[in-house]
mmCIF file of C-alpha atoms in Angstrom:
data_model
loop_
_atom_site.group_PDB
_atom_site.id
_atom_site.type_symbol
_atom_site.label_atom_id
_atom_site.label_comp_id
_atom_site.label_asym_id
_atom_site.label_seq_id
_atom_site.Cartn_x
_atom_site.Cartn_y
_atom_site.Cartn_z
ATOM 1 C CA ALA A 80 4.741 43.207 -6.714
ATOM 2 C CA ARG A 81 7.714 44.180 -8.881
ATOM 3 C CA ALA A 82 11.025 42.376 -8.710
ATOM 4 C CA GLY A 83 13.012 43.487 -5.702
ATOM 5 C CA GLU A 84 9.987 44.741 -3.796
ATOM 6 C CA GLY A 85 8.236 43.037 -0.915
ATOM 7 C CA TRP A 86 4.976 41.186 -1.290
ATOM 8 C CA THR A 87 1.798 43.236 -1.164
ATOM 9 C CA LEU A 88 -1.232 42.272 0.900
ATOM 10 C CA LYS A 89 -2.939 41.077 -2.283
ATOM 11 C CA ASP A 90 0.016 38.784 -3.060
ATOM 12 C CA ARG A 91 -0.060 37.298 0.435
ATOM 13 C CA ASP A 92 -3.829 36.710 0.254
ATOM 14 C CA ARG A 93 -3.431 35.025 -3.102
ATOM 15 C CA ALA A 94 -0.646 32.767 -1.783
ATOM 16 C CA ALA A 95 -2.668 31.873 1.321
ATOM 17 C CA HIS A 96 -5.701 31.057 -0.816
ATOM 18 C CA GLY A 97 -3.576 28.855 -3.075
ATOM 19 C CA ALA A 98 -2.062 27.017 -0.093
ATOM 20 C CA ASN A 99 -5.485 26.413 1.493
ATOM 21 C CA ARG A 100 -6.869 25.146 -1.803
ATOM 22 C CA PHE A 101 -3.906 22.821 -2.267
ATOM 23 C CA ILE A 102 -4.294 21.396 1.268
ATOM 24 C CA ASP A 103 -8.020 20.884 0.703
ATOM 25 C CA ARG A 104 -7.448 19.120 -2.612
ATOM 26 C CA MET A 105 -4.694 16.944 -1.180
ATOM 27 C CA GLY A 106 -7.137 15.903 1.542
ATOM 28 C CA GLN A 107 -9.498 14.768 -1.209
ATOM 29 C CA PHE A 108 -6.588 12.983 -2.932
ATOM 30 C CA LEU A 109 -5.710 11.060 0.234
ATOM 31 C CA SER A 110 -9.398 10.256 0.781
ATOM 32 C CA LEU A 111 -9.427 8.573 -2.628
ATOM 33 C CA ILE A 112 -6.369 6.548 -1.597
ATOM 34 C CA GLY A 113 -8.091 5.534 1.655
ATOM 35 C CA LEU A 114 -11.214 4.393 -0.207
ATOM 36 C CA ALA A 115 -9.066 2.400 -2.634
ATOM 37 C CA ALA A 116 -7.311 0.749 0.339
ATOM 38 C CA LEU A 117 -10.698 -0.211 1.821
ATOM 39 C CA VAL A 118 -11.735 -1.791 -1.491
ATOM 40 C CA ILE A 119 -8.427 -3.696 -1.597
ATOM 41 C CA ALA A 120 -8.834 -4.899 1.984
ATOM 42 C CA GLY A 121 -12.491 -5.862 1.489
ATOM 43 C CA ILE A 122 -11.898 -7.968 -1.628
ATOM 44 C CA GLY A 123 -8.647 -9.476 -0.347
ATOM 45 C CA VAL A 124 -10.006 -10.419 3.079
ATOM 46 C CA THR A 125 -13.169 -11.956 1.596
ATOM 47 C CA VAL A 126 -11.379 -14.050 -1.032
ATOM 48 C CA GLY A 127 -8.535 -15.056 1.293
ATOM 49 C CA SER A 128 -10.793 -16.080 4.175
ATOM 50 C CA ILE A 129 -13.062 -18.232 2.001
ATOM 51 C CA SER A 130 -10.081 -19.826 0.276
ATOM 52 C CA GLY A 131 -8.173 -20.581 3.478
ATOM 53 C CA TYR A 132 -11.129 -21.771 5.560
ATOM 54 C CA PHE A 133 -12.719 -24.209 3.114
ATOM 55 C CA GLY A 134 -9.604 -25.350 1.235
ATOM 56 C CA GLY A 135 -9.920 -28.087 -1.375
ATOM 57 C CA TRP A 136 -11.318 -27.175 -4.791
ATOM 58 C CA VAL A 137 -12.529 -23.799 -3.491
ATOM 59 C CA ASP A 138 -8.954 -22.907 -2.549
ATOM 60 C CA ASN A 139 -7.629 -24.125 -5.916
ATOM 61 C CA VAL A 140 -10.143 -22.091 -7.942
ATOM 62 C CA LEU A 141 -9.635 -18.876 -5.981
ATOM 63 C CA MET A 142 -5.838 -19.149 -5.976
ATOM 64 C CA ARG A 143 -5.827 -19.715 -9.760
ATOM 65 C CA LEU A 144 -7.868 -16.518 -10.032
ATOM 66 C CA VAL A 145 -5.222 -14.767 -7.952
ATOM 67 C CA ASP A 146 -2.496 -16.131 -10.251
ATOM 68 C CA ILE A 147 -4.344 -14.835 -13.312
ATOM 69 C CA VAL A 148 -4.631 -11.327 -11.844
ATOM 70 C CA LEU A 149 -0.958 -11.389 -10.791
ATOM 71 C CA SER A 150 0.131 -12.400 -14.300
ATOM 72 C CA ILE A 151 -1.186 -9.113 -15.732
ATOM 73 C CA PRO A 152 0.927 -5.958 -15.182
ATOM 74 C CA THR A 153 -1.007 -4.003 -12.564
ATOM 75 C CA PHE A 154 -0.733 -0.515 -14.016
ATOM 76 C CA PHE A 155 -1.606 -1.680 -17.539
ATOM 77 C CA LEU A 156 -4.727 -3.380 -16.151
ATOM 78 C CA ILE A 157 -5.715 -0.184 -14.308
ATOM 79 C CA VAL A 158 -5.273 1.857 -17.512
ATOM 80 C CA MET A 159 -7.410 -0.633 -19.472
ATOM 81 C CA LEU A 160 -10.193 -0.589 -16.877
ATOM 82 C CA VAL A 161 -10.230 3.213 -16.654
ATOM 83 C CA ALA A 162 -10.177 3.559 -20.450
ATOM 84 C CA PHE A 163 -13.020 1.022 -20.772
ATOM 85 C CA TRP A 164 -15.281 2.549 -18.116
ATOM 86 C CA GLY A 165 -14.429 6.176 -18.898
ATOM 87 C CA THR A 166 -11.886 8.669 -17.601
ATOM 88 C CA GLY A 167 -12.523 11.386 -15.047
ATOM 89 C CA ASN A 168 -14.849 9.235 -12.892
ATOM 90 C CA VAL A 169 -13.552 9.022 -9.324
ATOM 91 C CA TRP A 170 -15.424 5.812 -8.476
ATOM 92 C CA VAL A 171 -14.123 4.093 -11.604
ATOM 93 C CA ILE A 172 -10.560 4.940 -10.524
ATOM 94 C CA ILE A 173 -11.125 3.662 -6.967
ATOM 95 C CA ILE A 174 -12.701 0.404 -8.166
ATOM 96 C CA SER A 175 -9.960 -0.097 -10.776
ATOM 97 C CA ILE A 176 -7.187 0.280 -8.201
ATOM 98 C CA GLY A 177 -9.089 -1.981 -5.799
ATOM 99 C CA LEU A 178 -9.678 -4.696 -8.406
ATOM 100 C CA THR A 179 -5.954 -4.902 -9.169
ATOM 101 C CA GLY A 180 -4.443 -4.632 -5.681
ATOM 102 C CA TRP A 181 -6.245 -7.250 -3.586
ATOM 103 C CA THR A 182 -4.184 -10.328 -4.479
ATOM 104 C CA THR A 183 -1.440 -9.959 -1.860
ATOM 105 C CA ALA A 184 -3.995 -9.285 0.878
ATOM 106 C CA ALA A 185 -5.892 -12.419 -0.191
ATOM 107 C CA ARG A 186 -2.747 -14.555 0.033
ATOM 108 C CA LEU A 187 -1.872 -13.190 3.476
ATOM 109 C CA VAL A 188 -5.361 -13.835 4.866
ATOM 110 C CA ARG A 189 -5.463 -17.294 3.243
ATOM 111 C CA ALA A 190 -2.196 -18.249 4.952
ATOM 112 C CA GLU A 191 -3.537 -17.111 8.335
ATOM 113 C CA PHE A 192 -6.802 -19.029 7.859
ATOM 114 C CA LEU A 193 -4.942 -22.188 6.829
ATOM 115 C CA ARG A 194 -2.950 -21.931 10.059
ATOM 116 C CA ALA A 195 -5.871 -21.030 12.326
ATOM 117 C CA ARG A 196 -8.558 -23.404 11.073
ATOM 118 C CA ASN A 197 -6.930 -26.370 12.858
ATOM 119 C CA LEU A 198 -6.384 -24.601 16.188
ATOM 120 C CA GLU A 199 -8.225 -25.698 19.309
ATOM 121 C CA TYR A 200 -10.569 -22.740 19.640
ATOM 122 C CA VAL A 201 -11.770 -23.158 16.042
ATOM 123 C CA ARG A 202 -12.383 -26.877 16.603
ATOM 124 C CA ALA A 203 -14.285 -26.043 19.781
ATOM 125 C CA ALA A 204 -16.467 -23.547 17.928
ATOM 126 C CA LYS A 205 -17.244 -26.159 15.274
ATOM 127 C CA ALA A 206 -17.991 -28.773 17.947
ATOM 128 C CA LEU A 207 -20.538 -26.397 19.497
ATOM 129 C CA GLY A 208 -22.407 -26.401 16.201
ATOM 130 C CA LEU A 209 -21.671 -22.841 15.103
ATOM 131 C CA PRO A 210 -22.155 -22.279 11.356
ATOM 132 C CA SER A 211 -19.069 -21.732 9.223
ATOM 133 C CA ARG A 212 -20.008 -18.089 8.655
ATOM 134 C CA LEU A 213 -19.867 -17.295 12.382
ATOM 135 C CA VAL A 214 -16.678 -19.312 12.914
ATOM 136 C CA MET A 215 -14.967 -17.429 10.079
ATOM 137 C CA TRP A 216 -16.019 -13.859 10.839
ATOM 138 C CA ARG A 217 -16.287 -13.953 14.626
ATOM 139 C CA HIS A 218 -13.415 -16.228 15.654
ATOM 140 C CA VAL A 219 -10.838 -16.742 12.889
ATOM 141 C CA LEU A 220 -10.868 -13.396 11.085
ATOM 142 C CA PRO A 221 -10.102 -11.099 14.080
ATOM 143 C CA ASN A 222 -6.970 -13.177 14.746
ATOM 144 C CA SER A 223 -5.906 -13.103 11.079
ATOM 145 C CA LEU A 224 -5.926 -9.373 10.335
ATOM 146 C CA THR A 225 -2.450 -8.502 11.644
ATOM 147 C CA PRO A 226 -0.607 -9.094 8.320
ATOM 148 C CA VAL A 227 -3.336 -7.205 6.435
ATOM 149 C CA VAL A 228 -3.026 -4.160 8.699
ATOM 150 C CA THR A 229 0.751 -4.276 8.198
ATOM 151 C CA PHE A 230 0.381 -4.660 4.434
ATOM 152 C CA LEU A 231 -2.144 -1.852 3.786
ATOM 153 C CA PRO A 232 0.249 1.125 4.221
ATOM 154 C CA PHE A 233 2.533 -0.337 1.553
ATOM 155 C CA ARG A 234 -0.435 -0.987 -0.731
ATOM 156 C CA MET A 235 -1.472 2.635 -0.200
ATOM 157 C CA SER A 236 1.934 3.781 -1.432
ATOM 158 C CA ALA A 237 1.395 1.771 -4.621
ATOM 159 C CA ALA A 238 -2.102 3.269 -4.960
ATOM 160 C CA ILE A 239 -0.658 6.791 -4.629
ATOM 161 C CA LEU A 240 1.852 5.995 -7.374
ATOM 162 C CA ALA A 241 -0.894 4.542 -9.607
ATOM 163 C CA LEU A 242 -3.264 7.491 -9.098
ATOM 164 C CA THR A 243 -0.453 9.998 -9.672
ATOM 165 C CA SER A 244 0.508 8.189 -12.884
ATOM 166 C CA LEU A 245 -3.102 8.164 -14.104
ATOM 167 C CA ASP A 246 -3.410 11.903 -13.443
ATOM 168 C CA PHE A 247 -0.119 12.517 -15.243
ATOM 169 C CA LEU A 248 -1.429 10.652 -18.319
ATOM 170 C CA GLY A 249 -4.774 12.461 -18.196
ATOM 171 C CA LEU A 250 -6.717 9.321 -17.235
ATOM 172 C CA GLY A 251 -7.293 10.173 -13.574
ATOM 173 C CA VAL A 252 -9.431 12.720 -11.781
ATOM 174 C CA PRO A 253 -10.916 15.631 -13.786
ATOM 175 C CA SER A 254 -8.358 18.192 -14.973
ATOM 176 C CA SER A 255 -9.975 20.892 -12.821
ATOM 177 C CA THR A 256 -8.999 18.952 -9.680
ATOM 178 C CA PRO A 257 -5.434 19.627 -8.457
ATOM 179 C CA SER A 258 -3.395 16.480 -7.868
ATOM 180 C CA LEU A 259 0.202 15.322 -7.713
ATOM 181 C CA GLY A 260 -0.020 13.945 -11.244
ATOM 182 C CA GLU A 261 -1.331 17.209 -12.629
ATOM 183 C CA VAL A 262 1.489 19.144 -10.961
ATOM 184 C CA LEU A 263 4.025 16.679 -12.409
ATOM 185 C CA ALA A 264 2.491 17.194 -15.860
ATOM 186 C CA GLN A 265 2.820 20.956 -15.430
ATOM 187 C CA GLY A 266 6.432 20.450 -14.384
ATOM 188 C CA LYS A 267 7.130 18.579 -17.634
ATOM 189 C CA SER A 268 5.988 21.663 -19.560
ATOM 190 C CA ASN A 269 7.843 24.086 -17.270
ATOM 191 C CA LEU A 270 11.202 22.504 -16.582
ATOM 192 C CA ASP A 271 12.671 25.922 -15.735
ATOM 193 C CA ALA A 272 10.339 26.208 -12.700
ATOM 194 C CA TRP A 273 12.235 24.209 -10.068
ATOM 195 C CA TRP A 274 9.429 24.307 -7.487
ATOM 196 C CA ILE A 275 7.237 22.144 -9.751
ATOM 197 C CA ALA A 276 9.443 19.195 -8.747
ATOM 198 C CA MET A 277 8.169 19.299 -5.152
ATOM 199 C CA PRO A 278 5.457 16.598 -5.724
ATOM 200 C CA ALA A 279 8.181 14.186 -6.854
ATOM 201 C CA PHE A 280 10.059 14.831 -3.602
ATOM 202 C CA ALA A 281 6.799 14.367 -1.678
ATOM 203 C CA LEU A 282 6.291 10.950 -3.288
ATOM 204 C CA GLY A 283 9.919 10.087 -2.565
ATOM 205 C CA TRP A 284 9.531 10.979 1.112
ATOM 206 C CA TYR A 285 6.409 8.811 1.327
ATOM 207 C CA PHE A 286 8.259 5.781 -0.047
ATOM 208 C CA ALA A 287 11.222 6.532 2.228
ATOM 209 C CA ALA A 288 8.904 6.663 5.256
ATOM 210 C CA ALA A 289 7.388 3.296 4.306
ATOM 211 C CA HIS A 290 10.852 1.729 4.066
ATOM 212 C CA MET A 291 11.941 3.282 7.390
ATOM 213 C CA ARG A 292 8.824 1.934 9.095
ATOM 214 C CA LEU A 293 9.445 -1.563 7.729
ATOM 215 C CA THR A 294 13.131 -1.384 8.717
ATOM 216 C CA ARG A 295 12.170 -0.435 12.283
ATOM 217 C CA SER A 296 9.645 -3.292 12.579
ATOM 218 C CA SER A 297 12.103 -5.782 11.108
ATOM 219 C CA MET A 298 14.918 -4.644 13.416
ATOM 220 C CA LEU A 299 12.695 -4.963 16.494
ATOM 221 C CA GLU A 300 11.749 -8.495 15.471
ATOM 222 C CA VAL A 301 15.346 -9.528 14.752
ATOM 223 C CA LEU A 302 16.714 -8.013 17.986
ATOM 224 C CA GLY A 303 14.303 -10.178 19.971
ATOM 225 C CA SER A 304 15.396 -13.425 18.304
ATOM 226 C CA GLU A 305 17.403 -16.138 20.018
ATOM 227 C CA TYR A 306 20.638 -15.863 18.002
ATOM 228 C CA ILE A 307 20.917 -12.141 18.864
ATOM 229 C CA LYS A 308 20.507 -12.964 22.555
ATOM 230 C CA LEU A 309 23.163 -15.683 22.184
ATOM 231 C CA ALA A 310 25.574 -13.244 20.495
ATOM 232 C CA ARG A 311 25.135 -10.793 23.369
ATOM 233 C CA LEU A 312 25.701 -13.548 25.926
ATOM 234 C CA LYS A 313 29.006 -14.339 24.213
ATOM 235 C CA GLY A 314 30.098 -10.788 24.977
ATOM 236 C CA LEU A 315 30.214 -9.469 21.420
ATOM 237 C CA PRO A 316 30.251 -5.654 21.189
ATOM 238 C CA GLU A 317 26.852 -4.127 20.515
ATOM 239 C CA PHE A 318 27.920 -2.528 17.232
ATOM 240 C CA ARG A 319 29.030 -5.960 15.938
ATOM 241 C CA VAL A 320 25.789 -7.572 17.079
ATOM 242 C CA ILE A 321 23.752 -4.946 15.243
ATOM 243 C CA GLY A 322 25.968 -4.496 12.179
ATOM 244 C CA LYS A 323 27.082 -8.075 11.548
ATOM 245 C CA HIS A 324 24.041 -10.065 12.671
ATOM 246 C CA ALA A 325 20.877 -8.008 13.141
ATOM 247 C CA PHE A 326 21.043 -5.432 10.351
ATOM 248 C CA LYS A 327 21.737 -7.911 7.537
ATOM 249 C CA ASN A 328 18.738 -10.074 8.448
ATOM 250 C CA ALA A 329 16.491 -7.058 9.030
ATOM 251 C CA LEU A 330 17.175 -5.798 5.506
ATOM 252 C CA ILE A 331 15.635 -8.850 3.795
ATOM 253 C CA PRO A 332 11.988 -7.605 3.848
ATOM 254 C CA VAL A 333 13.172 -4.054 3.094
ATOM 255 C CA VAL A 334 15.007 -5.208 -0.044
ATOM 256 C CA THR A 335 11.920 -7.207 -1.041
ATOM 257 C CA LEU A 336 9.705 -4.120 -0.706
ATOM 258 C CA ALA A 337 12.226 -2.004 -2.613
ATOM 259 C CA GLY A 338 12.147 -4.549 -5.440
ATOM 260 C CA ILE A 339 8.341 -4.469 -5.551
ATOM 261 C CA ASN A 340 8.342 -0.659 -5.662
ATOM 262 C CA MET A 341 10.979 -0.693 -8.397
ATOM 263 C CA VAL A 342 8.842 -3.061 -10.491
ATOM 264 C CA ASN A 343 5.856 -0.763 -10.026
ATOM 265 C CA MET A 344 7.924 2.228 -11.124
ATOM 266 C CA ILE A 345 9.194 0.339 -14.186
ATOM 267 C CA ASN A 346 5.582 -0.517 -15.093
ATOM 268 C CA VAL A 347 4.648 3.144 -14.820
ATOM 269 C CA ALA A 348 7.700 4.246 -16.814
ATOM 270 C CA VAL A 349 6.903 1.764 -19.602
#
């Protein structure tokens, strides 16, 4: 349609087709992120459980491997792996993100296994003669997955940032596949088209939602602590209890996550 005139039926059909195609492709994009998160969880849980359960030299070797992976900038390692195995291959991208993002999950599971392996129910299972494999996977692991489930959404946000950055650099999914990185690359070439910036706002909202979720969980945990109950018993006003005592302590994990995200963004920018 000409400027100043309403949309024709053909224009509306074209817009609807474009919207449906974008939604379909974004579903594929999020599926890739979900598969990458499963790879991260699988490697991290396996390494962490073996390290924490057996301890000793096994723990030392596996934790030194974790330190080596952590010493390499994550995004640079992903770029090297994708460039080595070939660009445009979806499975290469998923495996690359998984091979670089499992270290935190491994440390969380290791800490839970170190705590749980000396508990009474684990000793009872060992006394009954159960093999270590059954003790680990049937008894210890189900009680050690809480921190991993909490950690995965934040790891998914990092995977979204990594995949978007790879697509922006032309190292991600094939160019014929719409993605946030491709739209950002188009926006760089068309700075006069303001609507191209929408993927950046979408990524920003995702990170904001992750921080809000962590803030809520942290506030609920802090509000149930003993010193908050003591402050309320002393008759302090609720706004002082929340503002002076609860909120400051609840922000500690949020600031930590913000720092991690900032480091990831600096890696991508470099």
